[in-house]
PDB file of C-alpha atoms in Angstrom:
ATOM      1  CA  MET A 494     103.561 183.748 142.645  1.00 40.00           C
ATOM      2  CA  ILE A 495     100.111 182.928 143.989  1.00 42.00           C
ATOM      3  CA  ALA A 496      99.696 182.678 147.742  1.00 40.00           C
ATOM      4  CA  THR A 497      97.298 180.132 149.185  1.00 39.00           C
ATOM      5  CA  VAL A 498      95.372 180.779 152.347  1.00 41.00           C
ATOM      6  CA  PRO A 499      94.295 177.815 154.408  1.00 47.00           C
ATOM      7  CA  THR A 500      90.530 177.725 154.818  1.00 44.00           C
ATOM      8  CA  ALA A 501      88.161 175.668 156.837  1.00 49.00           C
ATOM      9  CA  PRO A 502      86.775 172.665 155.007  1.00 50.00           C
ATOM     10  CA  SER A 503      83.904 173.761 152.811  1.00 47.00           C
ATOM     11  CA  THR A 504      81.822 170.693 153.509  1.00 54.00           C
ATOM     12  CA  LEU A 505      81.428 170.371 157.236  1.00 58.00           C
ATOM     13  CA  SER A 506      78.830 167.755 157.922  1.00 54.00           C
ATOM     14  CA  PRO A 507      76.240 168.662 160.531  1.00 56.00           C
ATOM     15  CA  PRO A 508      76.373 166.632 163.730  1.00 59.00           C
ATOM     16  CA  LEU A 509      74.378 163.435 163.596  1.00 53.00           C
ATOM     17  CA  PRO A 510      71.150 163.548 165.584  1.00 61.00           C
ATOM     18  CA  LEU A 511      71.447 161.285 168.543  1.00 86.00           C
ATOM     19  CA  VAL A 512      69.306 158.175 168.796  1.00 90.00           C
ATOM     20  CA  ARG A 513      66.809 158.045 171.658  1.00 94.00           C
ATOM     21  CA  LEU A 514      67.132 154.396 172.561  1.00 94.00           C
ATOM     22  CA  ARG A 515      67.122 152.618 175.886  1.00 93.00           C
ATOM     23  CA  LEU A 516      67.796 148.922 176.244  1.00 92.00           C
ATOM     24  CA  ALA A 517      66.503 146.829 179.112  1.00 89.00           C
ATOM     25  CA  PRO A 518      69.030 145.671 181.691  1.00 83.00           C
ATOM     26  CA  HIS A 519      70.192 142.093 181.326  1.00 73.00           C
ATOM     27  CA  GLY A 520      68.394 139.555 183.475  1.00 70.00           C
ATOM     28  CA  ALA A 521      68.300 135.805 183.872  1.00 60.00           C
ATOM     29  CA  LEU A 522      64.812 135.523 182.373  1.00 65.00           C
ATOM     30  CA  PRO A 523      63.733 136.612 178.895  1.00 69.00           C
ATOM     31  CA  ARG A 524      61.894 139.937 178.762  1.00 74.00           C
ATOM     32  CA  ARG A 525      58.726 140.900 176.955  1.00 82.00           C
ATOM     33  CA  ILE A 526      60.389 144.130 175.772  1.00 88.00           C
ATOM     34  CA  ASP A 527      64.119 144.418 175.104  1.00 92.00           C
ATOM     35  CA  GLY A 528      64.173 148.193 174.877  1.00 94.00           C
ATOM     36  CA  VAL A 529      62.421 151.439 174.046  1.00 95.00           C
ATOM     37  CA  TRP A 530      62.987 153.562 170.943  1.00 96.00           C
ATOM     38  CA  TRP A 531      61.757 157.130 170.599  1.00 96.00           C
ATOM     39  CA  PRO A 532      62.255 158.118 166.939  1.00 96.00           C
ATOM     40  CA  TYR A 533      62.200 161.754 165.860  1.00 96.00           C
ATOM     41  CA  SER A 534      59.657 161.052 163.084  1.00 95.00           C
ATOM     42  CA  ARG A 535      57.620 158.269 161.426  1.00 93.00           C
ATOM     43  CA  ASP A 536      59.911 158.302 158.381  1.00 93.00           C
ATOM     44  CA  LEU A 537      61.159 154.712 158.520  1.00 91.00           C
ATOM     45  CA  LEU A 538      63.787 155.213 155.805  1.00 91.00           C
ATOM     46  CA  THR A 539      65.426 157.975 157.848  1.00 92.00           C
ATOM     47  CA  GLN A 540      64.943 156.740 161.394  1.00 94.00           C
ATOM     48  CA  LEU A 541      65.568 152.989 161.092  1.00 94.00           C
ATOM     49  CA  PRO A 542      69.199 153.134 159.887  1.00 93.00           C
ATOM     50  CA  LYS A 543      70.123 155.447 162.778  1.00 93.00           C
ATOM     51  CA  MET A 544      68.517 153.154 165.319  1.00 95.00           C
ATOM     52  CA  LEU A 545      70.115 150.024 163.837  1.00 95.00           C
ATOM     53  CA  ALA A 546      73.514 151.736 163.926  1.00 92.00           C
ATOM     54  CA  ALA A 547      73.113 152.387 167.651  1.00 93.00           C
ATOM     55  CA  LEU A 548      72.441 148.763 168.607  1.00 93.00           C
ATOM     56  CA  PRO A 549      75.052 146.730 170.490  1.00 92.00           C
ATOM     57  CA  ARG A 550      77.415 144.610 168.383  1.00 90.00           C
ATOM     58  CA  ALA A 551      76.338 141.527 170.324  1.00 90.00           C
ATOM     59  CA  TRP A 552      72.924 141.757 168.663  1.00 91.00           C
ATOM     60  CA  GLY A 553      74.646 140.952 165.385  1.00 92.00           C
ATOM     61  CA  ASP A 554      73.572 142.085 161.962  1.00 93.00           C
ATOM     62  CA  ILE A 555      69.867 142.811 161.914  1.00 95.00           C
ATOM     63  CA  THR A 556      68.511 141.410 158.642  1.00 96.00           C
ATOM     64  CA  GLY A 557      64.766 141.575 159.307  1.00 96.00           C
ATOM     65  CA  VAL A 558      62.598 144.292 160.825  1.00 95.00           C
ATOM     66  CA  THR A 559      58.847 144.098 161.398  1.00 93.00           C
ATOM     67  CA  VAL A 560      56.903 147.297 162.050  1.00 92.00           C
ATOM     68  CA  ASP A 561      53.269 148.345 162.434  1.00 90.00           C
ATOM     69  CA  ALA A 562      52.082 149.052 158.886  1.00 87.00           C
ATOM     70  CA  ALA A 563      49.750 151.868 159.918  1.00 87.00           C
ATOM     71  CA  ALA A 564      52.273 153.675 162.128  1.00 88.00           C
ATOM     72  CA  TRP A 565      55.112 154.230 159.655  1.00 89.00           C
ATOM     73  CA  SER A 566      55.584 156.033 156.363  1.00 85.00           C
ATOM     74  CA  ALA A 567      55.720 154.077 153.146  1.00 82.00           C
ATOM     75  CA  ALA A 568      58.916 152.080 152.720  1.00 81.00           C
ATOM     76  CA  PRO A 569      60.214 149.484 150.298  1.00 87.00           C
ATOM     77  CA  GLY A 570      60.398 145.810 151.256  1.00 91.00           C
ATOM     78  CA  ARG A 571      64.163 146.064 151.631  1.00 93.00           C
ATOM     79  CA  MET A 572      66.745 148.690 152.386  1.00 91.00           C
ATOM     80  CA  PHE A 573      70.512 148.785 152.431  1.00 89.00           C
ATOM     81  CA  VAL A 574      71.873 149.620 155.908  1.00 86.00           C
ATOM     82  CA  ALA A 575      75.525 149.437 157.001  1.00 80.00           C
ATOM     83  CA  ASN A 576      76.557 147.421 153.934  1.00 83.00           C
ATOM     84  CA  GLN A 577      73.822 144.837 154.288  1.00 86.00           C
ATOM     85  CA  VAL A 578      70.279 144.242 153.129  1.00 94.00           C
ATOM     86  CA  VAL A 579      67.561 144.601 155.773  1.00 95.00           C
ATOM     87  CA  ARG A 580      64.147 143.161 154.911  1.00 96.00           C
ATOM     88  CA  LEU A 581      61.245 145.303 156.075  1.00 94.00           C
ATOM     89  CA  HIS A 582      57.991 143.623 157.014  1.00 92.00           C
ATOM     90  CA  LYS A 583      54.931 145.773 157.588  1.00 89.00           C
ATOM     91  CA  ALA A 584      52.186 144.019 159.495  1.00 86.00           C
ATOM     92  CA  PRO A 585      49.004 145.080 161.273  1.00 84.00           C
ATOM     93  CA  ALA A 586      49.628 146.013 164.889  1.00 76.00           C
ATOM     94  CA  SER A 587      48.996 143.261 167.377  1.00 74.00           C
ATOM     95  CA  PRO A 588      46.545 144.090 170.186  1.00 73.00           C
ATOM     96  CA  HIS A 589      49.223 142.778 172.577  1.00 68.00           C
ATOM     97  CA  ALA A 590      51.982 144.875 170.981  1.00 66.00           C
ATOM     98  CA  PRO A 591      50.412 148.070 169.669  1.00 69.00           C
ATOM     99  CA  ASP A 592      53.549 149.935 168.638  1.00 88.00           C
ATOM    100  CA  ARG A 593      56.516 147.642 168.512  1.00 92.00           C
ATOM    101  CA  VAL A 594      59.476 147.079 166.239  1.00 94.00           C
ATOM    102  CA  VAL A 595      60.743 143.503 166.011  1.00 94.00           C
ATOM    103  CA  LEU A 596      64.390 143.027 165.042  1.00 96.00           C
ATOM    104  CA  LEU A 597      65.706 139.699 163.758  1.00 96.00           C
ATOM    105  CA  SER A 598      69.335 138.615 163.643  1.00 95.00           C
ATOM    106  CA  PRO A 599      70.002 135.176 162.091  1.00 93.00           C
ATOM    107  CA  GLY A 600      71.424 132.768 164.625  1.00 91.00           C
ATOM    108  CA  LEU A 601      71.376 135.337 167.442  1.00 91.00           C
ATOM    109  CA  GLY A 602      67.720 136.006 168.115  1.00 90.00           C
ATOM    110  CA  ARG A 603      64.837 138.403 168.156  1.00 92.00           C
ATOM    111  CA  TRP A 604      64.589 141.707 169.979  1.00 93.00           C
ATOM    112  CA  ASP A 605      61.378 143.655 170.549  1.00 93.00           C
ATOM    113  CA  LEU A 606      61.513 147.411 170.992  1.00 95.00           C
ATOM    114  CA  GLN A 607      58.575 149.463 172.224  1.00 94.00           C
ATOM    115  CA  VAL A 608      58.175 152.569 170.051  1.00 95.00           C
ATOM    116  CA  ILE A 609      57.292 155.851 171.704  1.00 95.00           C
ATOM    117  CA  PRO A 610      55.391 158.139 169.323  1.00 94.00           C
ATOM    118  CA  PRO A 611      57.714 160.832 167.922  1.00 95.00           C
ATOM    119  CA  ASP A 612      55.392 163.628 169.049  1.00 95.00           C
ATOM    120  CA  ALA A 613      55.277 162.431 172.672  1.00 95.00           C
ATOM    121  CA  THR A 614      56.325 164.875 175.363  1.00 95.00           C
ATOM    122  CA  GLU A 615      59.296 164.037 177.569  1.00 94.00           C
ATOM    123  CA  GLU A 616      56.895 163.344 180.427  1.00 95.00           C
ATOM    124  CA  ALA A 617      54.824 160.939 178.347  1.00 94.00           C
ATOM    125  CA  ALA A 618      57.986 159.269 177.039  1.00 94.00           C
ATOM    126  CA  ALA A 619      59.213 158.780 180.599  1.00 92.00           C
ATOM    127  CA  LEU A 620      55.946 157.150 181.636  1.00 92.00           C
ATOM    128  CA  LEU A 621      55.871 154.893 178.568  1.00 91.00           C
ATOM    129  CA  THR A 622      59.504 153.907 179.124  1.00 90.00           C
ATOM    130  CA  ALA A 623      58.897 153.067 182.759  1.00 89.00           C
ATOM    131  CA  ALA A 624      55.828 151.012 181.891  1.00 88.00           C
ATOM    132  CA  ALA A 625      57.553 149.149 179.056  1.00 87.00           C
ATOM    133  CA  LEU A 626      60.716 148.336 180.978  1.00 84.00           C
ATOM    134  CA  ASP A 627      59.254 148.166 184.502  1.00 72.00           C
ATOM    135  CA  ASP A 628      62.119 150.410 185.429  1.00 45.00           C
ATOM    136  CA  ARG A 629      61.496 153.533 187.491  1.00 43.00           C
ATOM    137  CA  ARG A 630      64.961 154.984 187.872  1.00 46.00           C
ATOM    138  CA  PRO A 631      64.752 158.301 189.623  1.00 44.00           C
ATOM    139  CA  GLY A 632      65.201 161.445 187.600  1.00 43.00           C
ATOM    140  CA  ALA A 633      64.046 164.908 188.534  1.00 37.00           C
ATOM    141  CA  GLU A 634      61.456 164.802 191.336  1.00 43.00           C
ATOM    142  CA  GLY A 635      61.787 161.005 191.504  1.00 42.00           C
ATOM    143  CA  GLU A 636      60.233 160.385 188.091  1.00 47.00           C
ATOM    144  CA  ALA A 637      61.443 158.037 185.381  1.00 52.00           C
ATOM    145  CA  ARG A 638      63.639 159.493 182.663  1.00 56.00           C
ATOM    146  CA  PRO A 639      62.613 159.444 178.995  1.00 64.00           C
ATOM    147  CA  PRO A 640      64.814 157.763 176.415  1.00 69.00           C
ATOM    148  CA  ALA A 641      67.816 160.021 176.140  1.00 65.00           C
ATOM    149  CA  PRO A 642      69.910 160.262 173.025  1.00 66.00           C
ATOM    150  CA  THR A 643      72.790 157.798 172.796  1.00 61.00           C
ATOM    151  CA  ALA A 644      76.243 158.760 171.681  1.00 52.00           C
ATOM    152  CA  ALA A 645      76.960 159.078 167.991  1.00 50.00           C
ATOM    153  CA  ALA A 646      77.677 155.774 166.306  1.00 44.00           C
ATOM    154  CA  GLY A 647      81.216 154.365 166.353  1.00 41.00           C
ATOM    155  CA  PRO A 648      82.917 151.883 164.028  1.00 38.00           C
ATOM    156  CA  ARG A 649      80.606 150.089 161.596  1.00 39.00           C
ATOM    157  CA  GLY A 650      77.876 152.368 162.854  1.00 40.00           C
ATOM    158  CA  ARG A 651      77.592 150.583 166.183  1.00 37.00           C
ATOM    159  CA  VAL A 652      77.805 152.048 169.683  1.00 35.00           C
ATOM    160  CA  GLY A 653      79.874 150.360 172.348  1.00 34.00           C
ATOM    161  CA  PRO A 654      80.572 146.703 173.008  1.00 35.00           C
ATOM    162  CA  THR A 655      77.552 146.023 175.215  1.00 37.00           C
ATOM    163  CA  GLY A 656      75.262 143.247 174.146  1.00 39.00           C
ATOM    164  CA  ARG A 657      72.434 141.004 175.235  1.00 40.00           C
ATOM    165  CA  GLY A 658      74.552 139.424 177.956  1.00 38.00           C
ATOM    166  CA  THR A 659      76.078 142.691 179.099  1.00 36.00           C
ATOM    167  CA  ARG A 660      73.363 145.251 178.452  1.00 37.00           C
ATOM    168  CA  ALA A 661      73.535 148.475 180.378  1.00 36.00           C
ATOM    169  CA  PRO A 662      71.109 151.374 180.394  1.00 36.00           C
ATOM    170  CA  ARG A 663      71.698 153.792 177.542  1.00 39.00           C
ATOM    171  CA  TRP A 664      71.216 156.891 179.701  1.00 36.00           C
TER     172      TRP A 664
END
C-alpha cells in the first residue's frame, strides 16, 4: 500500500501587482482628464491589460486605445485583452496632452487618462496627480497622495461596480 501525503499546490501563482490608477470624481461637467495612471513600466503589452482590467464596468469594453508613440515600447496594432480585441493606435504626443492614454468604448464614450512616468517618485506622482485632477486631498503633511494601487481585479477582470456616473476615488 502506498500512502499519499497532501502537499501544497506546486503552482502557486504570485500575487498580481496592483494597478496604480485614480479616477476623477464624477461631476456635472465633462472633465479634461478622467483619471491618472501610473504604470510600473513602459511595456505596453504588460501594463495595458492590467489597467484595462481595473476600469469600472460602466466604462464598457474598451476597444480602442491611443498612446504616445514615443513614450511606449513597441506593440502590435491589436491585442487580445479580456476575451476581446483592443486596437492600439500610436500617435505623436499632442502639445496639449503630452503623456495621455485615450480609451474608446463604442457607444459609451471616450476617457482620457494622464500617464505618470513609471520612474517618477511618489512625491512627483502626487504633484502630477493633483495637477491633472485639480484635487488636493490631504495626505501626510497636507500633500496630495500619489496614485495608489487598486485592489486586484474581480470578475471579468474588472474592479467594483463604480462607473462614469458613480465614480469614486480609487485610494
